[in-house]
Amino acid sequence: MIDFHCHLDLYPDPEAAIEAAAAAGSYVLSVTNTPSAFLGTARLALGRSRIRTALGLHPALAHKRWGELDRFDALLKTTRYVGEVGLDGSVELREHQAVQLEVLAHILRSCVRVGGRIISLHTRRAAGSTLDMLSSHGEVGIPVLHWFSGSATELRQAIGLGCWFSVGPPMLHSGRGRDLVALMPRDCVLTETDGPFGTDRRRPLQPGEVSAALSGLSMVWGEPEDEVSARLRENLRRLVQAVDTKDS
Ligand code: MN
C-alpha cells in the first residue's frame, strides 16, 4: 500500500501506528506540520526503509510558526520531501491569509534554491491561489496536491503545471471527489490516508489504510484493483526517480 500523506506523529501511539504500517509493507510519506516536529518524527522512521519524513509548515499554523522558517531552511538540506505546506482559505483562517502567502512564498523560494524536492501541498479553499504561487515561482520541484478539492478548471490548470495528486478514501467516497479523480492523469496519482485526520465512518484511517481508495480508483478507472496497485507502485517509482536524478 502507498500512503503518500500521513501524520504519523499525530496518532495517539505513533510507534504502534508505524509498526503496523511497516508490518503491512506500506510505503508512507510521513508529513509534519512544523519544522520543530521534523527531527522527532524522522527519528520514528529510523530503520524503516519504506517510510520517508517530509519537512512541513502547515498553512493553518503559518501565523503561529512563521518564526520557524530559518529552521525550515536549515533542515531542508536533509530531506527530499516537503510537506505539509500550502494555503488554506477557510473562513476562520482568512485573517491570516497574508502570512500564509508569505510563508509559502518563502518555502517555494527555498525549494527552488535547493532543487529536486517533492512537495505535499494542502490547497483547501485556496487551489487557485496555490496554483498561482506555483506558477510564479518556477522550478519548485514536483508538487503533489493532497486531497484536492478545487474546481475542474483548477484541476486542469494543476495538471498543466505538472502537479501530481494524492487521493484517499474520503475523496473517493464522494461523488464530487470521484469526478475530480476521473480527470487526473493516471500516471500522476498516488494514494494517501491523511491519517489520523482522514477517516472512514468517523474512525481515523491507520497509516497505509488505503484499500477503500484502491477500490474507488478501480471503479473510476474501470481497472481491476491489482492493476491499479501496480500502476500506483510504478507511479511512486517514477516520482522518486525524478528527484533522485536531479539530486546528483
Ligand atoms: Mn494532512
PDB file of C-alpha atoms and ligand atoms in Angstrom:
ATOM      1  CA  MET A   1       0.000   0.000   0.000  1.00  0.00           C
ATOM      2  CA  ILE A   2       1.127   3.553  -0.711  1.00  0.00           C
ATOM      3  CA  ASP A   3       0.225   6.294   1.767  1.00  0.00           C
ATOM      4  CA  PHE A   4       1.749   9.475   0.423  1.00  0.00           C
ATOM      5  CA  HIS A   5       0.363  11.818   3.090  1.00  0.00           C
ATOM      6  CA  CYS A   6       0.091  10.622   6.667  1.00  0.00           C
ATOM      7  CA  HIS A   7       0.713  12.349  10.018  1.00  0.00           C
ATOM      8  CA  LEU A   8       2.465   9.503  11.833  1.00  0.00           C
ATOM      9  CA  ASP A   9       3.497  11.769  14.714  1.00  0.00           C
ATOM     10  CA  LEU A  10      -0.104  12.755  15.475  1.00  0.00           C
ATOM     11  CA  TYR A  11      -1.505   9.281  16.225  1.00  0.00           C
ATOM     12  CA  PRO A  12      -2.108   8.601  19.923  1.00  0.00           C
ATOM     13  CA  ASP A  13       0.548   5.864  19.744  1.00  0.00           C
ATOM     14  CA  PRO A  14       2.862   6.725  16.841  1.00  0.00           C
ATOM     15  CA  GLU A  15       5.159   3.745  17.459  1.00  0.00           C
ATOM     16  CA  ALA A  16       2.293   1.282  17.203  1.00  0.00           C
ATOM     17  CA  ALA A  17       0.937   3.008  14.098  1.00  0.00           C
ATOM     18  CA  ILE A  18       4.338   2.778  12.411  1.00  0.00           C
ATOM     19  CA  GLU A  19       4.822  -0.816  13.477  1.00  0.00           C
ATOM     20  CA  ALA A  20       1.512  -1.770  11.870  1.00  0.00           C
ATOM     21  CA  ALA A  21       2.320   0.120   8.654  1.00  0.00           C
ATOM     22  CA  ALA A  22       5.754  -1.473   8.472  1.00  0.00           C
ATOM     23  CA  ALA A  23       4.349  -4.943   9.113  1.00  0.00           C
ATOM     24  CA  ALA A  24       1.905  -4.413   6.242  1.00  0.00           C
ATOM     25  CA  GLY A  25       4.801  -3.376   3.969  1.00  0.00           C
ATOM     26  CA  SER A  26       3.286   0.054   3.299  1.00  0.00           C
ATOM     27  CA  TYR A  27       5.195   2.925   1.748  1.00  0.00           C
ATOM     28  CA  VAL A  28       4.488   6.023   3.830  1.00  0.00           C
ATOM     29  CA  LEU A  29       5.254   9.704   3.366  1.00  0.00           C
ATOM     30  CA  SER A  30       5.250  10.924   6.942  1.00  0.00           C
ATOM     31  CA  VAL A  31       4.385  14.615   6.763  1.00  0.00           C
ATOM     32  CA  THR A  32       4.935  17.112   9.585  1.00  0.00           C
ATOM     33  CA  ASN A  33       3.114  20.328  10.468  1.00  0.00           C
ATOM     34  CA  THR A  34       6.036  22.324  11.907  1.00  0.00           C
ATOM     35  CA  PRO A  35       9.811  22.367  11.409  1.00  0.00           C
ATOM     36  CA  SER A  36      10.243  21.721  15.142  1.00  0.00           C
ATOM     37  CA  ALA A  37       8.358  18.416  14.747  1.00  0.00           C
ATOM     38  CA  PHE A  38      10.625  17.192  11.957  1.00  0.00           C
ATOM     39  CA  LEU A  39      13.571  15.605  13.759  1.00  0.00           C
ATOM     40  CA  GLY A  40      11.474  13.735  16.311  1.00  0.00           C
ATOM     41  CA  THR A  41       9.189  12.453  13.577  1.00  0.00           C
ATOM     42  CA  ALA A  42      12.137  11.445  11.373  1.00  0.00           C
ATOM     43  CA  ARG A  43      13.512   9.508  14.339  1.00  0.00           C
ATOM     44  CA  LEU A  44      10.317   7.437  14.412  1.00  0.00           C
ATOM     45  CA  ALA A  45      11.153   6.235  10.897  1.00  0.00           C
ATOM     46  CA  LEU A  46      14.743   5.174  11.648  1.00  0.00           C
ATOM     47  CA  GLY A  47      15.419   1.743  10.218  1.00  0.00           C
ATOM     48  CA  ARG A  48      12.140   1.760   8.277  1.00  0.00           C
ATOM     49  CA  SER A  49      13.153   1.657   4.642  1.00  0.00           C
ATOM     50  CA  ARG A  50       9.673   2.378   3.331  1.00  0.00           C
ATOM     51  CA  ILE A  51       8.968   5.478   5.408  1.00  0.00           C
ATOM     52  CA  ARG A  52      10.139   8.932   4.340  1.00  0.00           C
ATOM     53  CA  THR A  53       9.725  12.016   6.514  1.00  0.00           C
ATOM     54  CA  ALA A  54       8.693  15.340   4.999  1.00  0.00           C
ATOM     55  CA  LEU A  55       9.509  18.781   6.374  1.00  0.00           C
ATOM     56  CA  GLY A  56       6.416  20.942   6.719  1.00  0.00           C
ATOM     57  CA  LEU A  57       4.811  24.109   7.980  1.00  0.00           C
ATOM     58  CA  HIS A  58       1.050  23.685   7.800  1.00  0.00           C
ATOM     59  CA  PRO A  59      -0.871  26.721   6.467  1.00  0.00           C
ATOM     60  CA  ALA A  60      -3.260  26.615   9.442  1.00  0.00           C
ATOM     61  CA  LEU A  61      -0.210  27.177  11.678  1.00  0.00           C
ATOM     62  CA  ALA A  62       1.604  29.691   9.479  1.00  0.00           C
ATOM     63  CA  HIS A  63       0.607  32.694  11.621  1.00  0.00           C
ATOM     64  CA  LYS A  64       1.895  30.993  14.779  1.00  0.00           C
ATOM     65  CA  ARG A  65       5.003  29.295  13.419  1.00  0.00           C
ATOM     66  CA  TRP A  66       6.427  31.583  10.723  1.00  0.00           C
ATOM     67  CA  GLY A  67       9.355  32.156  13.097  1.00  0.00           C
ATOM     68  CA  GLU A  68      10.469  28.594  12.312  1.00  0.00           C
ATOM     69  CA  LEU A  69      11.293  29.372   8.673  1.00  0.00           C
ATOM     70  CA  ASP A  70      15.040  29.626   9.408  1.00  0.00           C
ATOM     71  CA  ARG A  71      14.820  26.188  10.923  1.00  0.00           C
ATOM     72  CA  PHE A  72      12.912  25.029   7.839  1.00  0.00           C
ATOM     73  CA  ASP A  73      15.750  26.209   5.602  1.00  0.00           C
ATOM     74  CA  ALA A  74      18.404  24.519   7.742  1.00  0.00           C
ATOM     75  CA  LEU A  75      16.529  21.201   7.738  1.00  0.00           C
ATOM     76  CA  LEU A  76      15.632  21.329   4.041  1.00  0.00           C
ATOM     77  CA  LYS A  77      19.139  20.118   3.167  1.00  0.00           C
ATOM     78  CA  THR A  78      18.442  16.849   4.998  1.00  0.00           C
ATOM     79  CA  THR A  79      15.327  15.660   3.148  1.00  0.00           C
ATOM     80  CA  ARG A  80      13.986  15.477  -0.393  1.00  0.00           C
ATOM     81  CA  TYR A  81      10.411  15.659   0.895  1.00  0.00           C
ATOM     82  CA  VAL A  82       8.497  18.792   1.880  1.00  0.00           C
ATOM     83  CA  GLY A  83       5.014  18.817   3.432  1.00  0.00           C
ATOM     84  CA  GLU A  84       2.598  19.570   4.751  1.00  0.00           C
ATOM     85  CA  VAL A  85       2.735  23.053   3.297  1.00  0.00           C
ATOM     86  CA  GLY A  86       0.297  25.131   1.238  1.00  0.00           C
ATOM     87  CA  LEU A  87      -2.580  27.525   1.668  1.00  0.00           C
ATOM     88  CA  ASP A  88      -5.927  27.258   3.445  1.00  0.00           C
ATOM     89  CA  GLY A  89      -8.677  29.706   2.536  1.00  0.00           C
ATOM     90  CA  SER A  90     -11.159  28.577   5.195  1.00  0.00           C
ATOM     91  CA  VAL A  91     -13.183  31.405   6.737  1.00  0.00           C
ATOM     92  CA  GLU A  92     -11.630  31.003  10.184  1.00  0.00           C
ATOM     93  CA  LEU A  93      -8.133  31.452   8.714  1.00  0.00           C
ATOM     94  CA  ARG A  94      -8.920  34.299   6.347  1.00  0.00           C
ATOM     95  CA  GLU A  95      -7.372  36.932   8.638  1.00  0.00           C
ATOM     96  CA  HIS A  96      -4.058  35.066   8.346  1.00  0.00           C
ATOM     97  CA  GLN A  97      -4.046  34.926   4.559  1.00  0.00           C
ATOM     98  CA  ALA A  98      -1.163  37.384   4.132  1.00  0.00           C
ATOM     99  CA  VAL A  99       1.171  35.465   6.454  1.00  0.00           C
ATOM    100  CA  GLN A 100       0.175  32.170   4.797  1.00  0.00           C
ATOM    101  CA  LEU A 101       1.175  33.602   1.426  1.00  0.00           C
ATOM    102  CA  GLU A 102       4.489  34.880   2.796  1.00  0.00           C
ATOM    103  CA  VAL A 103       5.305  31.558   4.422  1.00  0.00           C
ATOM    104  CA  LEU A 104       4.510  29.567   1.281  1.00  0.00           C
ATOM    105  CA  ALA A 105       6.469  32.004  -0.895  1.00  0.00           C
ATOM    106  CA  HIS A 106       9.479  31.583   1.388  1.00  0.00           C
ATOM    107  CA  ILE A 107       9.176  27.788   1.270  1.00  0.00           C
ATOM    108  CA  LEU A 108       8.849  27.724  -2.520  1.00  0.00           C
ATOM    109  CA  ARG A 109      11.871  30.014  -2.946  1.00  0.00           C
ATOM    110  CA  SER A 110      13.861  27.700  -0.691  1.00  0.00           C
ATOM    111  CA  CYS A 111      12.722  24.686  -2.738  1.00  0.00           C
ATOM    112  CA  VAL A 112      13.767  26.417  -5.969  1.00  0.00           C
ATOM    113  CA  ARG A 113      17.180  27.155  -4.447  1.00  0.00           C
ATOM    114  CA  VAL A 114      17.933  23.577  -3.342  1.00  0.00           C
ATOM    115  CA  GLY A 115      16.112  21.884  -6.248  1.00  0.00           C
ATOM    116  CA  GLY A 116      14.763  18.349  -6.569  1.00  0.00           C
ATOM    117  CA  ARG A 117      12.148  18.348  -3.802  1.00  0.00           C
ATOM    118  CA  ILE A 118       8.769  16.569  -3.740  1.00  0.00           C
ATOM    119  CA  ILE A 119       6.181  18.824  -2.078  1.00  0.00           C
ATOM    120  CA  SER A 120       2.940  17.592  -0.488  1.00  0.00           C
ATOM    121  CA  LEU A 121       0.560  20.541  -0.691  1.00  0.00           C
ATOM    122  CA  HIS A 122      -2.617  21.443   1.158  1.00  0.00           C
ATOM    123  CA  THR A 123      -4.917  23.607  -1.004  1.00  0.00           C
ATOM    124  CA  ARG A 124      -8.263  23.670   0.806  1.00  0.00           C
ATOM    125  CA  ARG A 125     -10.390  26.581  -0.445  1.00  0.00           C
ATOM    126  CA  ALA A 126      -7.212  28.003  -1.924  1.00  0.00           C
ATOM    127  CA  ALA A 127      -6.482  25.919  -5.027  1.00  0.00           C
ATOM    128  CA  GLY A 128      -6.393  28.922  -7.357  1.00  0.00           C
ATOM    129  CA  SER A 129      -4.010  30.971  -5.220  1.00  0.00           C
ATOM    130  CA  THR A 130      -1.766  27.961  -4.551  1.00  0.00           C
ATOM    131  CA  LEU A 131      -1.503  27.291  -8.278  1.00  0.00           C
ATOM    132  CA  ASP A 132      -0.706  30.960  -8.919  1.00  0.00           C
ATOM    133  CA  MET A 133       2.112  30.686  -6.376  1.00  0.00           C
ATOM    134  CA  LEU A 134       3.452  27.530  -8.005  1.00  0.00           C
ATOM    135  CA  SER A 135       3.422  29.029 -11.470  1.00  0.00           C
ATOM    136  CA  SER A 136       5.095  32.267 -10.383  1.00  0.00           C
ATOM    137  CA  HIS A 137       7.963  30.520  -8.549  1.00  0.00           C
ATOM    138  CA  GLY A 138       9.321  28.450 -11.424  1.00  0.00           C
ATOM    139  CA  GLU A 139      11.142  25.151 -10.806  1.00  0.00           C
ATOM    140  CA  VAL A 140       9.905  24.379  -7.296  1.00  0.00           C
ATOM    141  CA  GLY A 141      10.303  20.610  -7.672  1.00  0.00           C
ATOM    142  CA  ILE A 142       7.353  18.243  -8.006  1.00  0.00           C
ATOM    143  CA  PRO A 143       4.143  19.414  -6.314  1.00  0.00           C
ATOM    144  CA  VAL A 144       1.810  16.671  -5.101  1.00  0.00           C
ATOM    145  CA  LEU A 145      -1.612  18.162  -4.355  1.00  0.00           C
ATOM    146  CA  HIS A 146      -3.079  16.268  -1.432  1.00  0.00           C
ATOM    147  CA  TRP A 147      -6.885  15.775  -1.124  1.00  0.00           C
ATOM    148  CA  PHE A 148      -7.554  18.223  -3.953  1.00  0.00           C
ATOM    149  CA  SER A 149     -10.994  19.825  -3.695  1.00  0.00           C
ATOM    150  CA  GLY A 150     -10.825  22.714  -6.153  1.00  0.00           C
ATOM    151  CA  SER A 151     -12.782  23.080  -9.371  1.00  0.00           C
ATOM    152  CA  ALA A 152     -12.340  21.075 -12.558  1.00  0.00           C
ATOM    153  CA  THR A 153     -10.826  24.167 -14.183  1.00  0.00           C
ATOM    154  CA  GLU A 154      -8.290  24.493 -11.368  1.00  0.00           C
ATOM    155  CA  LEU A 155      -7.528  20.806 -11.654  1.00  0.00           C
ATOM    156  CA  ARG A 156      -6.730  21.207 -15.365  1.00  0.00           C
ATOM    157  CA  GLN A 157      -4.507  24.155 -14.502  1.00  0.00           C
ATOM    158  CA  ALA A 158      -2.691  21.991 -11.920  1.00  0.00           C
ATOM    159  CA  ILE A 159      -2.169  19.246 -14.484  1.00  0.00           C
ATOM    160  CA  GLY A 160      -0.734  21.853 -16.857  1.00  0.00           C
ATOM    161  CA  LEU A 161       1.750  22.864 -14.161  1.00  0.00           C
ATOM    162  CA  GLY A 162       2.959  19.265 -13.783  1.00  0.00           C
ATOM    163  CA  CYS A 163       1.278  18.602 -10.439  1.00  0.00           C
ATOM    164  CA  TRP A 164       0.729  15.117  -9.066  1.00  0.00           C
ATOM    165  CA  PHE A 165      -2.178  14.142  -6.824  1.00  0.00           C
ATOM    166  CA  SER A 166      -2.588  12.021  -3.701  1.00  0.00           C
ATOM    167  CA  VAL A 167      -6.132  10.791  -3.160  1.00  0.00           C
ATOM    168  CA  GLY A 168      -7.642   8.999  -0.181  1.00  0.00           C
ATOM    169  CA  PRO A 169     -10.756   7.109   0.898  1.00  0.00           C
ATOM    170  CA  PRO A 170     -12.765  10.228   1.904  1.00  0.00           C
ATOM    171  CA  MET A 171     -12.208  11.782  -1.523  1.00  0.00           C
ATOM    172  CA  LEU A 172     -13.239   8.615  -3.328  1.00  0.00           C
ATOM    173  CA  HIS A 173     -16.326   8.234  -1.154  1.00  0.00           C
ATOM    174  CA  SER A 174     -17.726  11.495  -2.532  1.00  0.00           C
ATOM    175  CA  GLY A 175     -19.209  11.871  -5.995  1.00  0.00           C
ATOM    176  CA  ARG A 176     -17.520  15.225  -6.485  1.00  0.00           C
ATOM    177  CA  GLY A 177     -14.172  13.747  -5.412  1.00  0.00           C
ATOM    178  CA  ARG A 178     -14.563  10.863  -7.865  1.00  0.00           C
ATOM    179  CA  ASP A 179     -15.388  13.281 -10.689  1.00  0.00           C
ATOM    180  CA  LEU A 180     -12.137  15.129  -9.989  1.00  0.00           C
ATOM    181  CA  VAL A 181     -10.148  11.895  -9.782  1.00  0.00           C
ATOM    182  CA  ALA A 182     -11.543  10.877 -13.172  1.00  0.00           C
ATOM    183  CA  LEU A 183      -9.936  13.993 -14.673  1.00  0.00           C
ATOM    184  CA  MET A 184      -6.467  13.297 -13.197  1.00  0.00           C
ATOM    185  CA  PRO A 185      -3.851  11.687 -15.442  1.00  0.00           C
ATOM    186  CA  ARG A 186      -3.498   8.114 -14.163  1.00  0.00           C
ATOM    187  CA  ASP A 187       0.279   8.315 -14.231  1.00  0.00           C
ATOM    188  CA  CYS A 188       0.304  11.237 -11.736  1.00  0.00           C
ATOM    189  CA  VAL A 189      -1.852   9.724  -8.976  1.00  0.00           C
ATOM    190  CA  LEU A 190      -0.875   8.195  -5.602  1.00  0.00           C
ATOM    191  CA  THR A 191      -2.968   7.137  -2.624  1.00  0.00           C
ATOM    192  CA  GLU A 192      -2.980   8.698   0.863  1.00  0.00           C
ATOM    193  CA  THR A 193      -4.829   8.488   4.164  1.00  0.00           C
ATOM    194  CA  ASP A 194      -4.161  11.928   5.737  1.00  0.00           C
ATOM    195  CA  GLY A 195      -4.460   9.896   8.926  1.00  0.00           C
ATOM    196  CA  PRO A 196      -5.319  10.423  11.682  1.00  0.00           C
ATOM    197  CA  PHE A 197      -7.415  13.266  10.180  1.00  0.00           C
ATOM    198  CA  GLY A 198      -8.673  11.228   7.238  1.00  0.00           C
ATOM    199  CA  THR A 199     -11.445   8.984   8.475  1.00  0.00           C
ATOM    200  CA  ASP A 200     -13.623   6.115   7.379  1.00  0.00           C
ATOM    201  CA  ARG A 201     -17.047   6.215   9.061  1.00  0.00           C
ATOM    202  CA  ARG A 202     -15.584   8.558  11.700  1.00  0.00           C
ATOM    203  CA  ARG A 203     -12.773   6.140  12.574  1.00  0.00           C
ATOM    204  CA  PRO A 204      -9.270   7.570  11.884  1.00  0.00           C
ATOM    205  CA  LEU A 205      -7.584   5.789   8.992  1.00  0.00           C
ATOM    206  CA  GLN A 206      -4.439   3.937  10.007  1.00  0.00           C
ATOM    207  CA  PRO A 207      -1.163   4.577   8.129  1.00  0.00           C
ATOM    208  CA  GLY A 208      -1.340   2.759   4.793  1.00  0.00           C
ATOM    209  CA  GLU A 209      -5.045   2.010   5.131  1.00  0.00           C
ATOM    210  CA  VAL A 210      -5.908   2.927   1.560  1.00  0.00           C
ATOM    211  CA  SER A 211      -7.874  -0.125   0.414  1.00  0.00           C
ATOM    212  CA  ALA A 212     -11.083   1.907   0.036  1.00  0.00           C
ATOM    213  CA  ALA A 213      -9.160   4.322  -2.203  1.00  0.00           C
ATOM    214  CA  LEU A 214      -7.911   1.400  -4.316  1.00  0.00           C
ATOM    215  CA  SER A 215     -11.435   0.108  -4.839  1.00  0.00           C
ATOM    216  CA  GLY A 216     -12.590   3.652  -5.628  1.00  0.00           C
ATOM    217  CA  LEU A 217      -9.825   4.081  -8.202  1.00  0.00           C
ATOM    218  CA  SER A 218     -10.635   0.674  -9.636  1.00  0.00           C
ATOM    219  CA  MET A 219     -14.212   1.831 -10.149  1.00  0.00           C
ATOM    220  CA  VAL A 220     -13.340   5.264 -11.571  1.00  0.00           C
ATOM    221  CA  TRP A 221     -10.675   3.881 -13.907  1.00  0.00           C
ATOM    222  CA  GLY A 222     -12.517   0.700 -14.856  1.00  0.00           C
ATOM    223  CA  GLU A 223      -9.414  -1.319 -13.971  1.00  0.00           C
ATOM    224  CA  PRO A 224      -9.039  -4.347 -11.679  1.00  0.00           C
ATOM    225  CA  GLU A 225      -7.564  -3.487  -8.283  1.00  0.00           C
ATOM    226  CA  ASP A 226      -4.344  -5.406  -8.894  1.00  0.00           C
ATOM    227  CA  GLU A 227      -3.724  -3.296 -11.994  1.00  0.00           C
ATOM    228  CA  VAL A 228      -4.460  -0.139 -10.013  1.00  0.00           C
ATOM    229  CA  SER A 229      -1.948  -1.233  -7.349  1.00  0.00           C
ATOM    230  CA  ALA A 230       0.704  -1.998  -9.944  1.00  0.00           C
ATOM    231  CA  ARG A 231       0.127   1.365 -11.611  1.00  0.00           C
ATOM    232  CA  LEU A 232       0.465   3.221  -8.298  1.00  0.00           C
ATOM    233  CA  ARG A 233       3.699   1.400  -7.457  1.00  0.00           C
ATOM    234  CA  GLU A 234       5.060   2.329 -10.873  1.00  0.00           C
ATOM    235  CA  ASN A 235       3.967   5.948 -10.297  1.00  0.00           C
ATOM    236  CA  LEU A 236       5.787   6.071  -6.963  1.00  0.00           C
ATOM    237  CA  ARG A 237       8.922   4.601  -8.525  1.00  0.00           C
ATOM    238  CA  ARG A 238       8.849   7.221 -11.292  1.00  0.00           C
ATOM    239  CA  LEU A 239       8.195  10.109  -8.904  1.00  0.00           C
ATOM    240  CA  VAL A 240      11.074   9.214  -6.601  1.00  0.00           C
ATOM    241  CA  GLN A 241      13.396   8.582  -9.528  1.00  0.00           C
ATOM    242  CA  ALA A 242      12.604  12.001 -10.973  1.00  0.00           C
ATOM    243  CA  VAL A 243      14.101  13.776  -7.948  1.00  0.00           C
ATOM    244  CA  ASP A 244      16.882  11.201  -7.442  1.00  0.00           C
ATOM    245  CA  THR A 245      18.346  12.076 -10.819  1.00  0.00           C
ATOM    246  CA  LYS A 246      18.002  15.823 -10.191  1.00  0.00           C
ATOM    247  CA  ASP A 247      19.811  15.425  -6.901  1.00  0.00           C
ATOM    248  CA  SER A 248      23.089  14.087  -8.310  1.00  0.00           C
TER     249      SER A 248
HETATM  250 MN    MN B   1      -2.637  16.493   6.294  1.00  0.00          MN
END
